[in-house]
Every structure is written in structure tokens, then in C-alpha cells.
Coordinates of N, CA and C in Angstrom, one line a residue:
M272 N -21.7 14.6 -19.1 CA -22.2 13.5 -18.4 C -22.0 13.8 -16.9
R273 N -23.0 13.5 -16.1 CA -23.0 13.7 -14.7 C -22.7 12.4 -14.0
F274 N -21.9 12.5 -12.9 CA -21.6 11.3 -12.1 C -22.2 11.4 -10.7
A275 N -22.4 10.2 -10.1 CA -23.0 10.1 -8.8 C -22.1 9.2 -8.0
P276 N -22.0 9.5 -6.7 CA -21.2 8.6 -5.8 C -22.0 7.3 -5.5
V277 N -21.3 6.2 -5.5 CA -21.9 4.9 -5.2 C -21.3 4.2 -3.9
A278 N -20.1 4.6 -3.6 CA -19.4 4.1 -2.4 C -18.3 5.0 -1.9
Q279 N -18.0 4.9 -0.7 CA -16.8 5.6 -0.1 C -16.1 4.6 0.8
V280 N -14.8 4.4 0.5 CA -14.0 3.5 1.3 C -12.7 4.2 1.7
K281 N -12.2 3.8 2.9 CA -11.0 4.4 3.3 C -9.7 3.7 2.9
N282 N -9.9 2.4 2.5 CA -8.8 1.6 2.1 C -8.6 1.6 0.6
Q283 N -7.4 1.9 0.2 CA -7.2 2.0 -1.3 C -7.3 0.7 -2.0
S284 N -7.0 -0.4 -1.3 CA -7.1 -1.7 -1.9 C -8.6 -2.1 -2.2
Q285 N -9.4 -1.7 -1.2 CA -10.8 -2.0 -1.4 C -11.4 -1.1 -2.6
A286 N -10.9 0.1 -2.7 CA -11.3 1.0 -3.8 C -10.9 0.4 -5.1
R287 N -9.7 -0.2 -5.2 CA -9.3 -0.8 -6.5 C -10.1 -2.0 -6.8
I288 N -10.4 -2.8 -5.8 CA -11.3 -4.0 -6.0 C -12.6 -3.6 -6.5
L289 N -13.2 -2.6 -5.9 CA -14.5 -2.1 -6.3 C -14.5 -1.6 -7.8
L290 N -13.4 -0.9 -8.1 CA -13.3 -0.3 -9.5 C -13.3 -1.5 -10.5
V291 N -12.5 -2.5 -10.2 CA -12.3 -3.6 -11.2 C -13.7 -4.3 -11.3
A292 N -14.3 -4.6 -10.1 CA -15.6 -5.3 -10.2 C -16.7 -4.5 -10.9
L293 N -16.7 -3.2 -10.7 CA -17.7 -2.3 -11.4 C -17.5 -2.4 -12.9
R294 N -16.2 -2.3 -13.3 CA -15.9 -2.3 -14.7 C -16.3 -3.7 -15.3
A295 N -16.0 -4.8 -14.6 CA -16.2 -6.1 -15.0 C -17.7 -6.4 -15.2
H296 N -18.5 -5.6 -14.5 CA -20.0 -5.8 -14.6 C -20.6 -4.7 -15.6
G297 N -19.8 -4.1 -16.3 CA -20.3 -3.1 -17.3 C -20.5 -1.7 -16.9
F298 N -20.1 -1.3 -15.7 CA -20.2 0.1 -15.3 C -19.0 0.9 -15.7
H299 N -19.1 2.2 -15.6 CA -18.0 3.1 -16.1 C -17.6 4.0 -14.9
P300 N -16.9 3.5 -13.9 CA -16.5 4.3 -12.8 C -15.3 5.2 -13.1
L301 N -15.3 6.4 -12.5 CA -14.2 7.3 -12.6 C -13.1 6.7 -11.7
E302 N -11.8 7.0 -12.1 CA -10.7 6.7 -11.3 C -10.7 7.6 -10.1
P303 N -10.3 7.0 -8.9 CA -10.2 7.9 -7.7 C -9.2 9.0 -8.0
R304 N -9.6 10.2 -7.5 CA -8.6 11.3 -7.7 C -7.7 11.4 -6.6
E305 N -6.4 11.1 -6.9 CA -5.4 11.2 -5.9 C -4.5 12.4 -6.2
G306 N -4.0 13.0 -5.2 CA -3.0 14.0 -5.3 C -1.8 13.9 -4.5
G307 N -1.8 12.7 -3.8 CA -0.7 12.5 -2.8 C 0.5 11.8 -3.4
L308 N 1.4 11.5 -2.5 CA 2.6 10.9 -2.8 C 2.5 9.4 -2.8
P309 N 3.2 8.6 -3.5 CA 3.1 7.2 -3.5 C 3.4 6.7 -2.0
G310 N 2.5 5.8 -1.6 CA 2.7 5.2 -0.2 C 2.1 6.1 0.9
V311 N 1.5 7.2 0.5 CA 0.9 8.1 1.5 C -0.6 8.1 1.2
P312 N -1.4 7.2 1.8 CA -2.8 7.2 1.4 C -3.6 8.4 2.0
N313 N -4.6 8.7 1.2 CA -5.6 9.8 1.6 C -5.0 11.1 2.0
L314 N -3.9 11.5 1.3 CA -3.3 12.8 1.6 C -4.3 13.9 1.4
F315 N -5.1 13.9 0.4 CA -6.1 15.0 0.2 C -7.5 14.5 0.4
G316 N -7.7 13.3 0.9 CA -9.0 12.8 1.1 C -9.1 12.1 2.4
P317 N -9.2 12.8 3.5 CA -9.2 12.1 4.9 C -10.5 11.2 5.0
E318 N -11.5 11.4 4.2 CA -12.7 10.6 4.3 C -12.6 9.4 3.4
G319 N -11.5 9.2 2.7 CA -11.3 8.0 1.9 C -11.5 8.3 0.4
F320 N -11.8 7.3 -0.4 CA -12.0 7.3 -1.8 C -13.5 7.3 -2.1
I321 N -13.9 8.2 -2.9 CA -15.3 8.2 -3.3 C -15.4 7.6 -4.7
L322 N -16.1 6.5 -4.9 CA -16.3 5.9 -6.2 C -17.5 6.5 -6.9
E323 N -17.4 6.9 -8.1 CA -18.5 7.5 -8.8 C -18.7 6.8 -10.2
V324 N -19.9 6.8 -10.6 CA -20.3 6.2 -11.9 C -21.3 7.2 -12.5
P325 N -21.5 7.1 -13.8 CA -22.6 8.0 -14.5 C -23.9 7.8 -13.7
E326 N -24.6 8.9 -13.6 CA -25.9 8.9 -12.9 C -26.8 7.8 -13.3
E327 N -26.9 7.5 -14.6 CA -27.9 6.5 -15.0 C -27.5 5.1 -14.6
E328 N -26.2 4.9 -14.1 CA -25.8 3.6 -13.7 C -25.7 3.5 -12.1
A329 N -26.0 4.6 -11.5 CA -25.7 4.7 -10.0 C -26.5 3.7 -9.2
A330 N -27.8 3.6 -9.5 CA -28.6 2.7 -8.6 C -28.1 1.3 -8.7
D331 N -27.9 0.7 -9.8 CA -27.4 -0.6 -10.0 C -26.0 -0.8 -9.4
A332 N -25.1 0.2 -9.7 CA -23.8 0.1 -9.2 C -23.7 0.2 -7.7
M333 N -24.6 0.9 -7.1 CA -24.7 1.0 -5.6 C -25.0 -0.3 -5.0
L334 N -25.9 -1.1 -5.6 CA -26.3 -2.4 -5.1 C -25.1 -3.3 -5.2
L335 N -24.4 -3.3 -6.3 CA -23.2 -4.2 -6.4 C -22.1 -3.8 -5.4
A336 N -21.8 -2.5 -5.3 CA -20.8 -2.0 -4.4 C -21.2 -2.4 -2.9
G337 N -22.5 -2.3 -2.6 CA -22.9 -2.6 -1.3 C -22.7 -4.1 -0.9
E338 N -23.0 -4.9 -1.9 CA -22.8 -6.4 -1.7 C -21.3 -6.7 -1.6
L339 N -20.5 -6.1 -2.4 CA -19.1 -6.4 -2.3 C -18.5 -5.9 -1.0
L340 N -18.9 -4.7 -0.6 CA -18.4 -4.2 0.7 C -18.9 -5.1 1.9
K341 N -20.1 -5.7 1.8 CA -20.5 -6.6 2.8 C -19.6 -7.8 2.9
D342 N -19.2 -8.3 1.7 CA -18.3 -9.5 1.6 C -16.9 -9.1 2.1
M343 N -16.6 -7.9 2.1 CA -15.3 -7.4 2.6 C -15.3 -7.1 4.1
G344 N -16.5 -7.2 4.7 CA -16.7 -6.9 6.1 C -16.9 -5.4 6.4
Q345 N -17.3 -4.7 5.4 CA -17.5 -3.2 5.6 C -19.0 -3.0 5.5
P346 N -19.5 -1.9 6.1 CA -20.9 -1.5 6.0 C -21.2 -1.0 4.6
A347 N -22.4 -1.3 4.2 CA -22.9 -0.9 2.8 C -22.9 0.6 2.8
P348 N -22.8 1.2 1.5 CA -22.8 2.7 1.4 C -24.2 3.2 1.7

């Protein structure tokens, strides 16, 4: 199964909200890959967290993520 990115956020809390929302709407996102220590955000990802879903879900998931990011005051992906 191939995955495609649908959003990139620098805030770990926003990433978690997007993950829960994507799952609640029937998408299958990958968990963000962390390699850091607890409490040290973005140790290996200076660009933030990239949220990915299976390629066949990417177009719809990107729309949802974009709308949620707008609601959070962030630019759409």
C-alpha cells in the first residue's frame, strides 16, 4: 500500500487533532514518525509532522485536513 502526504504541521497538538479527525471520518492515516525524546518536539523533523493516508484516500483527506487547518488558523496544505 502506498501512502501520500495530506498535511504538514509544526505543532504536535494539531497533528494529533488531525489524526483523530481523519480516523473519525473513515480515513486510515499513518502515525507520525517520532524519534525524539518526550517533551522535545520535532527532534528529527524540523519541518514538522507530515500526515499521510493511503493514496486512494489522499484527495478527500486533503480537503478535510485543509478545512480543519483553516479552522485552527493555519494555511491549508
